[in-house]
Each structure stands twice: as C-alpha cells, then as structure tokens.
Tab-separated table of C-alpha atoms and ligand atoms in Angstrom:
chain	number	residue	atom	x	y	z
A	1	UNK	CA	0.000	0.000	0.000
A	2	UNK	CA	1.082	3.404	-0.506
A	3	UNK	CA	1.802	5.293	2.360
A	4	UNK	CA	0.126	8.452	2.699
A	5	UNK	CA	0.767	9.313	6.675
A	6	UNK	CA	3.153	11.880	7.733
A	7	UNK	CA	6.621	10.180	7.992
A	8	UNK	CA	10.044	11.680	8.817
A	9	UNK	CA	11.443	10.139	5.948
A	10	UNK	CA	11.953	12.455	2.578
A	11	UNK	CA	9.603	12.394	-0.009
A	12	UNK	CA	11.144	11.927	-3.516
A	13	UNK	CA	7.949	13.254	-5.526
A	14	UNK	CA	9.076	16.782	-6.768
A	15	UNK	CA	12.561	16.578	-6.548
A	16	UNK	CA	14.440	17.415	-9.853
A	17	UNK	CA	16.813	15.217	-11.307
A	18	UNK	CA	19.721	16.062	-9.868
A	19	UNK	CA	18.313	16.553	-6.467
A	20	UNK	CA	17.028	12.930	-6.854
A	21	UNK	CA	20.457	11.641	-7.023
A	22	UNK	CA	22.145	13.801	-3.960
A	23	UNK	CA	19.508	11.841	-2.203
A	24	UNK	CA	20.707	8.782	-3.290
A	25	UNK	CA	23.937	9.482	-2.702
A	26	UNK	CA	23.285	10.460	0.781
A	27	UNK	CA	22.407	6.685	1.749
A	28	UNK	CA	25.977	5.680	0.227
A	29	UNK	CA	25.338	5.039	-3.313
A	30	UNK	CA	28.330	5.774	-5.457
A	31	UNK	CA	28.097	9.027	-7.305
A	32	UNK	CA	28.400	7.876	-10.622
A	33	UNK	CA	25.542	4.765	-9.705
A	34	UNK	CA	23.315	7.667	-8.370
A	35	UNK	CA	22.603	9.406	-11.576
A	36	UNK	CA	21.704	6.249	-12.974
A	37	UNK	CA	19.444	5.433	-10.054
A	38	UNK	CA	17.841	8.514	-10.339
A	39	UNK	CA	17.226	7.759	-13.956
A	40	UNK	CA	15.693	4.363	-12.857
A	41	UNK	CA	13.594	6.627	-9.662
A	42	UNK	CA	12.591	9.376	-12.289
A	43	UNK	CA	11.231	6.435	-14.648
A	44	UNK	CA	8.781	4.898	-12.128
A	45	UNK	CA	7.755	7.477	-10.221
A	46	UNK	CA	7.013	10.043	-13.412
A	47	UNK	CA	5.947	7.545	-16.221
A	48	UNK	CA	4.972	4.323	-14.877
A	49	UNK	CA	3.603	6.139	-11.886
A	50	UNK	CA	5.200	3.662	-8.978
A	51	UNK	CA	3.488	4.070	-5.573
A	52	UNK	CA	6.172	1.908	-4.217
A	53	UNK	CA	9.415	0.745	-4.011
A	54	UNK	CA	8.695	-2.751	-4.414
A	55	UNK	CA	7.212	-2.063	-7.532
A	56	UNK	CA	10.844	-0.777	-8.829
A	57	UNK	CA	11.668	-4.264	-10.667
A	58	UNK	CA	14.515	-2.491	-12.555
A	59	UNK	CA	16.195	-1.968	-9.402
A	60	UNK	CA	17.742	-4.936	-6.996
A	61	UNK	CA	16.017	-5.957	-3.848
A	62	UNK	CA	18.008	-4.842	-1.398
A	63	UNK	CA	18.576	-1.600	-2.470
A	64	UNK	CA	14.838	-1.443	-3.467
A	65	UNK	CA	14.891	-1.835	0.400
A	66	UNK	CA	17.160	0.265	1.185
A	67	UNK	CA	15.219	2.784	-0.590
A	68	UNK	CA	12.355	1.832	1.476
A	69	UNK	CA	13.788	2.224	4.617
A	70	UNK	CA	15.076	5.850	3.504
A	71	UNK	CA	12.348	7.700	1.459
A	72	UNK	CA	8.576	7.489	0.359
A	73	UNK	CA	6.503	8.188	-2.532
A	74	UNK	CA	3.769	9.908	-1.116
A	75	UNK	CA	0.776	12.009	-2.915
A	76	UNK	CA	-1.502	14.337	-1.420
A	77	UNK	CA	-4.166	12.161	0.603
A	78	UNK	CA	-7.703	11.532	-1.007
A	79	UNK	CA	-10.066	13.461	1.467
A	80	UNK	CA	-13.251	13.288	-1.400
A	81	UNK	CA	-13.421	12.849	-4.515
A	82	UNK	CA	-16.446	14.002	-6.539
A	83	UNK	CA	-17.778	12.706	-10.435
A	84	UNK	CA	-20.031	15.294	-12.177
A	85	UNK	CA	-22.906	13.685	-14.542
A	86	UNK	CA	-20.627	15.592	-17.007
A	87	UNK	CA	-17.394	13.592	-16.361
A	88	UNK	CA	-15.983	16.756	-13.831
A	89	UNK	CA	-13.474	14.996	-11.461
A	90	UNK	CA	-12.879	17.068	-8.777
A	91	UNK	CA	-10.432	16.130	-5.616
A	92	UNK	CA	-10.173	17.787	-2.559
A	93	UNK	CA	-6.631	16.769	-0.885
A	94	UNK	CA	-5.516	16.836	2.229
A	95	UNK	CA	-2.048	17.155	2.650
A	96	UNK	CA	0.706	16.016	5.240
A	97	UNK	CA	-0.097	19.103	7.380
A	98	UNK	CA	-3.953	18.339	7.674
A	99	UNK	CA	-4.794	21.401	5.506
A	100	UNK	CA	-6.471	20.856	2.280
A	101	UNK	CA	-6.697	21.932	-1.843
A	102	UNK	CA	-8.728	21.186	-4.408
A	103	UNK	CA	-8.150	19.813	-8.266
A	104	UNK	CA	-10.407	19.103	-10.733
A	105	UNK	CA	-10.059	17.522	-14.307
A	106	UNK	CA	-12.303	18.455	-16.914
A	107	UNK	CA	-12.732	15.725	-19.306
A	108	UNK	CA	-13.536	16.252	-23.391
A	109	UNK	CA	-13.944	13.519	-26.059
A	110	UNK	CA	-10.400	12.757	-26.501
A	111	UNK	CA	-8.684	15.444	-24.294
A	112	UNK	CA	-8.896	16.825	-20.760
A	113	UNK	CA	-7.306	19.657	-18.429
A	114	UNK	CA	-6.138	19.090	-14.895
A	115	UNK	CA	-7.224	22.026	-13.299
A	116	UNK	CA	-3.735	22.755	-10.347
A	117	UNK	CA	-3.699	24.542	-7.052
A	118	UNK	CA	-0.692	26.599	-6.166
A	119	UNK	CA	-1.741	27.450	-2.302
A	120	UNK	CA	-3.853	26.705	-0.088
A	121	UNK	CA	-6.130	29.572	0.037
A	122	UNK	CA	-5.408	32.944	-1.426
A	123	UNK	CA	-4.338	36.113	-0.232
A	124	UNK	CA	-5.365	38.484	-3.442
A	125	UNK	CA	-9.200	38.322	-2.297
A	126	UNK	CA	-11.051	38.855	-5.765
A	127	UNK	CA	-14.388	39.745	-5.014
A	128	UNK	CA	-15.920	37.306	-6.953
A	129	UNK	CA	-13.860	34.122	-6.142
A	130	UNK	CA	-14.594	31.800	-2.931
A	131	UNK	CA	-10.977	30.981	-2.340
A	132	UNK	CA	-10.609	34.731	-1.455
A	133	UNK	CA	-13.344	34.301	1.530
A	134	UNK	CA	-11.000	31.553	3.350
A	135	UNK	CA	-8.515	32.586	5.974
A	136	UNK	CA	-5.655	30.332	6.013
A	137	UNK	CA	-2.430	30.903	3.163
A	138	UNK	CA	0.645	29.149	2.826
A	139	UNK	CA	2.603	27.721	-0.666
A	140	UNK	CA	2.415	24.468	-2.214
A	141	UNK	CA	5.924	22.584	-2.435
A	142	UNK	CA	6.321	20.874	-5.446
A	143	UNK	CA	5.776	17.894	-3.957
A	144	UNK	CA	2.017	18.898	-3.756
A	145	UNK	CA	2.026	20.560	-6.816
A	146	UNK	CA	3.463	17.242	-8.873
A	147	UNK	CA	1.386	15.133	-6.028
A	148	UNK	CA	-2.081	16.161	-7.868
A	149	UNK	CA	-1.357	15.594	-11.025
A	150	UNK	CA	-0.301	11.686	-10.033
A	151	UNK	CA	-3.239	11.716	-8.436
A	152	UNK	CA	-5.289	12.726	-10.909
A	153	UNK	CA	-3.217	9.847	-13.356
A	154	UNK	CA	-4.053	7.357	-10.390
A	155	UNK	CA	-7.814	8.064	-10.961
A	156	UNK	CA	-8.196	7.763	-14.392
A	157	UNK	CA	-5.479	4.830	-14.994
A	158	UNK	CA	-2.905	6.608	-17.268
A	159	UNK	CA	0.207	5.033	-16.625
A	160	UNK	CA	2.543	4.360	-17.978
A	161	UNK	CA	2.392	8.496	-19.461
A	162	UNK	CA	0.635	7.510	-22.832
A	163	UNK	CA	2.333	9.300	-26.299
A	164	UNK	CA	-1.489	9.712	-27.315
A	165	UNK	CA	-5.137	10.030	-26.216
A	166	UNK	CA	-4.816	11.147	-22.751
A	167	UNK	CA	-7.645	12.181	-21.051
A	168	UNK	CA	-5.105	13.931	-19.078
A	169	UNK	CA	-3.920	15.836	-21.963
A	170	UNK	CA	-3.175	19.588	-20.667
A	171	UNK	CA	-2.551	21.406	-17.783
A	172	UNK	CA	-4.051	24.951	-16.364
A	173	UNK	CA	-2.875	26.321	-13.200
A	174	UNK	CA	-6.282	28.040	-12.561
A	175	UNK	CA	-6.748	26.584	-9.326
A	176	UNK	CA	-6.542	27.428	-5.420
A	177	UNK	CA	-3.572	30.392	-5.123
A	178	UNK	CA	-1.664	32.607	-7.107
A	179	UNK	CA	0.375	30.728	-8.973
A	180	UNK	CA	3.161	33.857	-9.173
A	181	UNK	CA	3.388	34.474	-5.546
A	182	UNK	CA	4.260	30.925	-5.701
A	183	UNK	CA	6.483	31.072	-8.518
A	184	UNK	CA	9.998	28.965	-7.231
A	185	UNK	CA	7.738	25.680	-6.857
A	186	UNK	CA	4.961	26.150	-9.557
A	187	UNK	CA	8.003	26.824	-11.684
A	188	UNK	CA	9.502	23.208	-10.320
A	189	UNK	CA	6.628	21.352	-10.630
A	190	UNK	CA	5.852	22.267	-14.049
A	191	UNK	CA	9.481	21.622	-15.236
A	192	UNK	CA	9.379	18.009	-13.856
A	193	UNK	CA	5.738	17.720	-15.603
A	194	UNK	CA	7.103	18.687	-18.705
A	195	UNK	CA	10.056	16.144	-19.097
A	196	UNK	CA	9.710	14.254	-21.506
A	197	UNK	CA	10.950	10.806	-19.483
A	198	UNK	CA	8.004	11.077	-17.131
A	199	UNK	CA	4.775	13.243	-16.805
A	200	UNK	CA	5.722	14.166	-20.267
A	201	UNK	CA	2.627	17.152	-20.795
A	202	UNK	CA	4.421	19.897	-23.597
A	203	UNK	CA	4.530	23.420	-22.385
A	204	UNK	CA	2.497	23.891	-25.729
A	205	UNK	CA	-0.490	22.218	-23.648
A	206	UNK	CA	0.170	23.943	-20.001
A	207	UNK	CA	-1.442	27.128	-19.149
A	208	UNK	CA	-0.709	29.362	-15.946
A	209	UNK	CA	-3.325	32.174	-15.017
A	210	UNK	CA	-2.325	34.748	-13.466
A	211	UNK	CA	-4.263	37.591	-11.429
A	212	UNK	CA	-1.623	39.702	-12.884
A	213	UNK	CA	1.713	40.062	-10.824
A	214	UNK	CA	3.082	41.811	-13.346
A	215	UNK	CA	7.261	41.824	-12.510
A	216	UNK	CA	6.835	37.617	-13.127
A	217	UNK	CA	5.269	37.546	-16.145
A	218	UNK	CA	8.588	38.052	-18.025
A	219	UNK	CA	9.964	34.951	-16.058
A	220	UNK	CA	7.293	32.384	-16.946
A	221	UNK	CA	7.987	33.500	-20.714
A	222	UNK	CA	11.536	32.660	-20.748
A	223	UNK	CA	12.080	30.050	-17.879
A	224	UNK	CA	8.957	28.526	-18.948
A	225	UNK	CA	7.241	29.410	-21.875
A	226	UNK	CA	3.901	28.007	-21.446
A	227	UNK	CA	1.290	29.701	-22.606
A	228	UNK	CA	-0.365	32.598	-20.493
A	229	UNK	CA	-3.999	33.112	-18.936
A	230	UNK	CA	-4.369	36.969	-17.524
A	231	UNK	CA	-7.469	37.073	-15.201
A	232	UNK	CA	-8.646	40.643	-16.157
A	233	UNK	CA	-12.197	40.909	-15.704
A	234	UNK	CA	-11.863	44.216	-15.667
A	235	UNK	CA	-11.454	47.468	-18.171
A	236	UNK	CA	-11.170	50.672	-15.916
A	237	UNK	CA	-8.598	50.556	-12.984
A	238	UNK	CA	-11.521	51.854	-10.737
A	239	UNK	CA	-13.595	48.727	-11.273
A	240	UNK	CA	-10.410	46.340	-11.358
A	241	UNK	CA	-9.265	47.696	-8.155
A	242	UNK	CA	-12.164	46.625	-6.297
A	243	UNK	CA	-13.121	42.996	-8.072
A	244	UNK	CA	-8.941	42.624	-8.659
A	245	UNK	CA	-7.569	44.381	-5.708
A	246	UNK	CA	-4.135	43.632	-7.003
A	247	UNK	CA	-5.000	45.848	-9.998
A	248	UNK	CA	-4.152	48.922	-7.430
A	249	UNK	CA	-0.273	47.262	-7.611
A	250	UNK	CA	-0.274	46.227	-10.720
A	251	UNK	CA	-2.649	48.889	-13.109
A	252	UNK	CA	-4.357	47.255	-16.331
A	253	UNK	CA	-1.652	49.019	-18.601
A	254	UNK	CA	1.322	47.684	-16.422
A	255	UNK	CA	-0.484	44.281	-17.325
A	256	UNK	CA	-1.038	45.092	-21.005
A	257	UNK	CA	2.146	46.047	-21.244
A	258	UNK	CA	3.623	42.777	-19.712
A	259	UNK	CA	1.594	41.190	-22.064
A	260	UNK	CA	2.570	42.692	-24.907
A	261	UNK	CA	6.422	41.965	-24.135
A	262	UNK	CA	5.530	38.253	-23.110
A	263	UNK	CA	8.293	35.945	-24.572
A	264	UNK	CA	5.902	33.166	-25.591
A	265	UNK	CA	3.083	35.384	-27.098
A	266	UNK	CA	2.778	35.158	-31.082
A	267	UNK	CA	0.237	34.144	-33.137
A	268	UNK	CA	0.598	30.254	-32.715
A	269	UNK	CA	0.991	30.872	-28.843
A	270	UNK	CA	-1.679	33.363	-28.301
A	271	UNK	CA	-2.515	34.863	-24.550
A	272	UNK	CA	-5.924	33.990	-22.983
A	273	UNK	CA	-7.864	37.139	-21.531
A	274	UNK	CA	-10.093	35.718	-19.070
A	275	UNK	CA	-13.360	37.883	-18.062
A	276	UNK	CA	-15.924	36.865	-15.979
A	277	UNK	CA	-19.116	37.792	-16.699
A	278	UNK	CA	-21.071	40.142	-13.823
A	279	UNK	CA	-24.341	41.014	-14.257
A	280	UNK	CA	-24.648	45.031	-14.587
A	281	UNK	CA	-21.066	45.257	-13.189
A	282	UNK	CA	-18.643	44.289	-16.020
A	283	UNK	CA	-20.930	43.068	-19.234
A	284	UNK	CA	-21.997	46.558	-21.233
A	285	UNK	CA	-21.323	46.227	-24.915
A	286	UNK	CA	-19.275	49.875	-24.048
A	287	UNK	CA	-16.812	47.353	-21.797
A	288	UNK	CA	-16.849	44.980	-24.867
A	289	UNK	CA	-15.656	47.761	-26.858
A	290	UNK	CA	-13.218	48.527	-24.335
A	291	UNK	CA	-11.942	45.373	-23.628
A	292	UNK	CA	-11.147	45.136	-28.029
A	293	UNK	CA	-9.250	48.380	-27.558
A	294	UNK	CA	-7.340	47.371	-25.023
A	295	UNK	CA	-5.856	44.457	-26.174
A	296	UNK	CA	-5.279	45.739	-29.892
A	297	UNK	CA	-2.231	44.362	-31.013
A	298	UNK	CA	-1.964	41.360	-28.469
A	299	UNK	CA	-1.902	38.265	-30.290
A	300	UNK	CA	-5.015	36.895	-27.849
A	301	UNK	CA	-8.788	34.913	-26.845
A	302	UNK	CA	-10.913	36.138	-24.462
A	303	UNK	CA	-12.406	33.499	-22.079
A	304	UNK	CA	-16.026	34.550	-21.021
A	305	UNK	CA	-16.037	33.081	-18.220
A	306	UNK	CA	-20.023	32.983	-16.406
A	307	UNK	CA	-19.776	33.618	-12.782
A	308	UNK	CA	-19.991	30.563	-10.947
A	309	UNK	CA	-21.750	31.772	-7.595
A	310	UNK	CA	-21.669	30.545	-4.127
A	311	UNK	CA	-23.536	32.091	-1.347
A	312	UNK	CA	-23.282	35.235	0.361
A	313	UNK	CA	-21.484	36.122	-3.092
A	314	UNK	CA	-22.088	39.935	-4.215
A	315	UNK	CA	-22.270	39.453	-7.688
A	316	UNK	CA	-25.022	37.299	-10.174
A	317	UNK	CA	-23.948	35.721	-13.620
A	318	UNK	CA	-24.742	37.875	-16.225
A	319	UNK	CA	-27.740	37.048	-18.556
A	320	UNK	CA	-27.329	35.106	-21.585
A	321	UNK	CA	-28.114	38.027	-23.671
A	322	UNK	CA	-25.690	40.083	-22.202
A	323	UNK	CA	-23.007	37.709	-22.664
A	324	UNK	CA	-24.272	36.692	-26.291
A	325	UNK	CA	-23.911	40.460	-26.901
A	326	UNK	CA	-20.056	41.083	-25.378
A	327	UNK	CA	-19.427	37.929	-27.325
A	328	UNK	CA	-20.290	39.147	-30.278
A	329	UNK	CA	-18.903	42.563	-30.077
A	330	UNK	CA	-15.295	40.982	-29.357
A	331	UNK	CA	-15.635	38.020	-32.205
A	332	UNK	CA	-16.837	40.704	-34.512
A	333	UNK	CA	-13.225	42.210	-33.854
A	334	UNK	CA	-11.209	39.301	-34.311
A	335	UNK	CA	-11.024	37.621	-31.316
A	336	UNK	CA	-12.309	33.881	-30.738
A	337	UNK	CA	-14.376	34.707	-27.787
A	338	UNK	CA	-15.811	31.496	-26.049
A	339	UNK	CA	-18.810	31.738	-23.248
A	340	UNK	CA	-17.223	28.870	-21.452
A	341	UNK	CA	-19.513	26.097	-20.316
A	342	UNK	CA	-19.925	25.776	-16.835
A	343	UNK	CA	-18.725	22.130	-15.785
A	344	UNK	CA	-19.340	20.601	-12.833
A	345	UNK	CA	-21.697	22.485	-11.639
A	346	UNK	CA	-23.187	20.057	-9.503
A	347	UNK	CA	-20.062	18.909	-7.182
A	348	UNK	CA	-18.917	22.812	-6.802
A	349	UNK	CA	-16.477	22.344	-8.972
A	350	UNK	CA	-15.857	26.783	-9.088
A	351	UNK	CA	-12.747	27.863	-7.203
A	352	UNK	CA	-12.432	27.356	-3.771
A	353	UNK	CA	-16.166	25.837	-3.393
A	354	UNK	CA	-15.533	22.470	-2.378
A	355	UNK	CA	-13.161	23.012	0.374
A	356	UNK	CA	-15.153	25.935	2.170
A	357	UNK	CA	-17.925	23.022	1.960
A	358	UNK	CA	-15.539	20.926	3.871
A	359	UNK	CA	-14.843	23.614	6.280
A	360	UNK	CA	-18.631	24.442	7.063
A	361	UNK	CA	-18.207	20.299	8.755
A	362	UNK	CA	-19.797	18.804	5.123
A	363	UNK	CA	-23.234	19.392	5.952
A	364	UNK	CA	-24.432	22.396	3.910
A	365	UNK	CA	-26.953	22.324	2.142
A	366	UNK	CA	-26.049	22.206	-1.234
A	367	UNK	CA	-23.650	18.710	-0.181
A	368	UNK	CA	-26.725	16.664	0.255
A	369	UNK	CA	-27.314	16.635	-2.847
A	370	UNK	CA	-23.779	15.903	-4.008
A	371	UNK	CA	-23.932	12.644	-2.423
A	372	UNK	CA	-25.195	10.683	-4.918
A	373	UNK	CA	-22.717	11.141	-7.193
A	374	UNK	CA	-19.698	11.168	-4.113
A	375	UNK	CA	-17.391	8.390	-4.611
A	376	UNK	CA	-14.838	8.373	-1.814
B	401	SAH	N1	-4.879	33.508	-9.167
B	401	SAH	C1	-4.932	33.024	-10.523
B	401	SAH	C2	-5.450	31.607	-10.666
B	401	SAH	C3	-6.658	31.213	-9.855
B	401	SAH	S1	-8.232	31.927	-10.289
B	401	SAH	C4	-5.765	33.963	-11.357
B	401	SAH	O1	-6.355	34.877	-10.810
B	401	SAH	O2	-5.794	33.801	-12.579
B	401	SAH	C5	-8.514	31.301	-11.896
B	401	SAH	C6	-9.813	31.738	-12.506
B	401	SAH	O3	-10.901	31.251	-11.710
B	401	SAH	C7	-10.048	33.222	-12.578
B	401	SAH	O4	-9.746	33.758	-13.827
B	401	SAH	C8	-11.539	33.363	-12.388
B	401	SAH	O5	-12.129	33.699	-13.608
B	401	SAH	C9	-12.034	32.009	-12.051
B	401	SAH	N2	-12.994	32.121	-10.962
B	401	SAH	C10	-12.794	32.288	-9.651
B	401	SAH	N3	-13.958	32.343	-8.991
B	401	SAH	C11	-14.922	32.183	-9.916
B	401	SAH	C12	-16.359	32.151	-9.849
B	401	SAH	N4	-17.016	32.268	-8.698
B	401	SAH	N5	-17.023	31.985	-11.016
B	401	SAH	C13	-16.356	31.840	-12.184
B	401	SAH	N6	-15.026	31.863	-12.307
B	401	SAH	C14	-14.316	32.036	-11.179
C-alpha cells in the first residue's frame, strides 16, 4: 500500500533530477551509480507512476529496500473525490499538514485539463472568487504541486504516461492560489511535468493564469514558456481595483504592457484574456468595446467566463443576452471569444467551493445533494 501518513522520511515526488540523485547518494550510493538510479527513480515514479518501491523491478532488492527504509513516494491524501454527470473529477486533498486543496479535471472527447492549485487559500481576495473568503495561506511545495497531477493519473489509470489520447492531456494552473506568488515551486513542478521521461505534458499544452503580478510575467515566458492566462475581468482601474484588488499594484496598462512583451506570445501561442461575466457590473457592450481596444495588437482569446456563484457572493452571472452580446462585439473584432460552459456544476467544482464546503463540517446544504454522485 502506498503510504500516505506523515513520515520523517523524505519524499522523492518533486525533486528534480539532480536533487534525486544527492539523495541517493546520501544513503551511500556511489556518485556515478546515483545518476543512474535517479534515472531508474525518475522512470517509475514520473511515467509508470510507482506508488512503491517494491514495484521498482529495474532496481535490486536490497537496495529497493534500502530505498524503502530511507524515502517514500507519497501524494496528497484523497479526502473526497467528486464525479459530475458531465465527467468533472474534482479532488479535494488533504495534505501532510492536515490542511487541504482542491483539483479538478475536466474531461472532453479525446482530451482533458487538470485544473492545479498553487496554495492553499489565497491572499489576493477577488471579489468574486470563494478561495478569497478563506482565511488560512501558505505555498504548495512541489511535492504537492506534482502530487495532484499523479493523483489525478491514479484516478483515471494513465500510466505508464501515454504518447497519445490522454484524457489527461493539458494542464491549467487556474486553481486554489496565485500561482506567481508561488512562482519557485509552480516553476519546479511544471518543469518536472514537462520532461519528456516522465509526466511528459508539452509546455504547448500547459497554461498558468495569473491575477496579474506583473514583474513575473517576463519569467514564466523565458524560464517557462507556457502559454499565459491573464485574469482581467476588468477594463477601468476603478472597477479592477475593487473585483482585482491587485490591480491597485499592478494597473491594467502595467499588465497590457507585460503582455505585450511576453516571450511566448505570437500568433501560434496566443494569450488567454479571461473575463468573468457580472451582471450590470462588467458586461456593457461599451466594456466589450473597451476590452477590443485594449488588447489591440496582443496576439489573444478572451475566455467569457459565467460567474460561478456561491452564497453570500455579491455578484449574479450575467444574462445570456448580455453575454451573447459582449461575445459578439469581441468576435466581430477578431477575437475567438468562447462563453465557457460551466462544468461541474453540480459537485462545486468553481474555485475554492468544495473546500469551504468541507470547512462548514460537510453538511451544507447544497452537499446533500452531491452525495449521490460522491465516490470516496
Ligand atoms: N490567481 C490566478 C489563478 C486562480 S483563479 C488567477 O487569478 O488567474 C482562476 C480563474 O478562476 C479566474 O480567472 C476566475 O475567472 C475564475 N474564478 C474564480 N472564482 C470564480 C467564480 N465564482 N465563477 C467563475 N469563475 C471564477
């Protein structure tokens, strides 16, 4: 059985390479034998997806014991784990400390994206997101970064990494957190995802959001050059400020502007503009207008994104009209301009919803009926 308890000895999931084998060599491996044991590590835990050593047949017993005795291959713990009528995974993890995050893995026809926390919790507060209502903050390690997307592998039985037809084909780090207050271990995680011995998911099909923390965004374009989702939402600074309070930081031409230098951005690689749709507050065919203006220039899509509510929340979705109208006005300009589907709607599957759930002790309202479809 895997072991999932809290354990003194070091976890190997989300170490790089080379910090692999300085753990090896630390329980008196030969240097030269430790890169090739990492090798051997790197290839079980990343693309056969090994829970345990024993599992390691490449490797000999003893040291297969030895390993054992040393280190663990431990993944976030399984707290629930919820199946939308539309395919919708979502996860909520509890990790080694007892606090918890949430994933979710939207499933298409012959694709999917694992949806990634970076935190737990969130300090940025956007007015319309229910991560921003829950107290506690701290970073993911890459450990728990890496540790949900072998989770989500675990689930849905791809392993060894397939070359084709993953449901588990892309990545967005659109979860829990800001992913660029978090950058040093988002930037690990995603790095060991990438390689092409393991995880093996192309930065061509990974996607981090960002609320817009401007002085990183040059970073992610050269260090990792996956493609870019800006969370605008906004098209005046006084409006951003209050539903993006980091917009009083980090103004919507600062943003622009970081988007407009972005390494990555060109025509094949263009930059998602995210907007989610407020009824009366954001969704005027004068913001459309705006919105076109704005981004002139930027190679770009625009995400309309419906607001997902939860309660107490000060904002309603916008009508369908109004969205079919700021659709239209910013397809009519040249931008592909998707109302995204809601998924999941039915297991909470918005930001941040299933683990306040948890915290209100698992007994609201709207958890009844989630039952029937909870399978852990
Ligand atoms: N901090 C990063 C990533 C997490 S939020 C960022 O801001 O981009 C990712 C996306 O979740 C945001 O763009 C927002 O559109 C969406 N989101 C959060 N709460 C939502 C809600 N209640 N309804 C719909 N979308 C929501």
């Amino acid at each position: 059985m895997a072991s999932t308890s809290t354990t003194d000895r070091p976890n190997l999931v989300g170490l790089t390479r080379d910090e692999l084998a300085a753990e090896i060599a630390r329980i008196g491996e030969p240097a030269k034998q430790a890169r090739m044991r990492a090798h051997q590590l790197w290839h079980w835990i990343y693309y056969r997806g090994a829970k345990t050593f024993a599992e390691m047949t490449s490797i000999s017993k003893p040291l297969r014991s030895r390993l054992d005795e040393n280190f663990t291959i431990i993944r976030p713990e399984v707290a629930r784990h919820l199946l939308s009528v539309d395919g919708t995974h979502k996860w909520l993890l509890k990790l080694a400390d007892g606090q918890e995050i949430e994933s979710v893995l939207i499933p298409e026809l012959d694709r999917g994206a694992l949806c990634l926390s970076s935190q737990v919790g969130c300090t940025l507060t956007c007015r319309f997101c229910y991560t921003g209502t829950q107290r506690l903050v701290r970073n993911l390690d890459a450990s728990e970064i890496v540790g949900q997307i072998l989770n989500a592998r675990d689930t849905i039985g791809e392993w060894p990494s397939l070359s084709s037809g993953r449901i588990l084909s892309n990545i967005v780090v659109m979860g829990m957190g800001e992913p660029l207050y978090n950058y040093d271990n988002v930037a690990k995680a995603l790095t060991i995802a990438m390689d092409n011995e393991g995880i093996a998911i192309s930065r061509r099909r990974i996607t981090l959001s960002t609320a817009g923390v401007v002085p990183m965004i040059e970073r992610v374009g050269h260090e990792l050059a996956v493609g870019l989702a800006i969370s605008l939402h906004a098209v005046r600074n006084d409006l951003r400020d209050t539903i993006v309070p980091l917009n009083k930081k980090y103004p919507i031409e600062e943003l622009l502007e970081a988007c407009r230098r972005y390494p990555a951005g060109s025509n094949a690689r263009r930059i998602t503009f995210e907007y989610i749709m407020l009824k009366d507050v954001n969704d005027s065919p004068a913001d459309a207008r705006e919105l076109v203006r704005l981004i002139a220039g930027i190679p770009a899509k625009v995400n309309l994104i419906p607001f997902n509510p939860w309660p107490g929340a000060p904002y309603e979705c916008s009508t369908p009209e109004a969205m079919a109208r700021f659709a239209e006005i910013v397809n009519n300009a040249g931008y592909s301009s998707p109302i995204r589907t809601p998924r999941g709607r039915d297991i909470m599957a918005a930001c941040g919803q299933l683990k306040s759930a948890s915290i209100k002790e698992r007994r609201t309202l709207g958890e009844q009926a989630l039952d029937d479809h909870r399978l852990a």
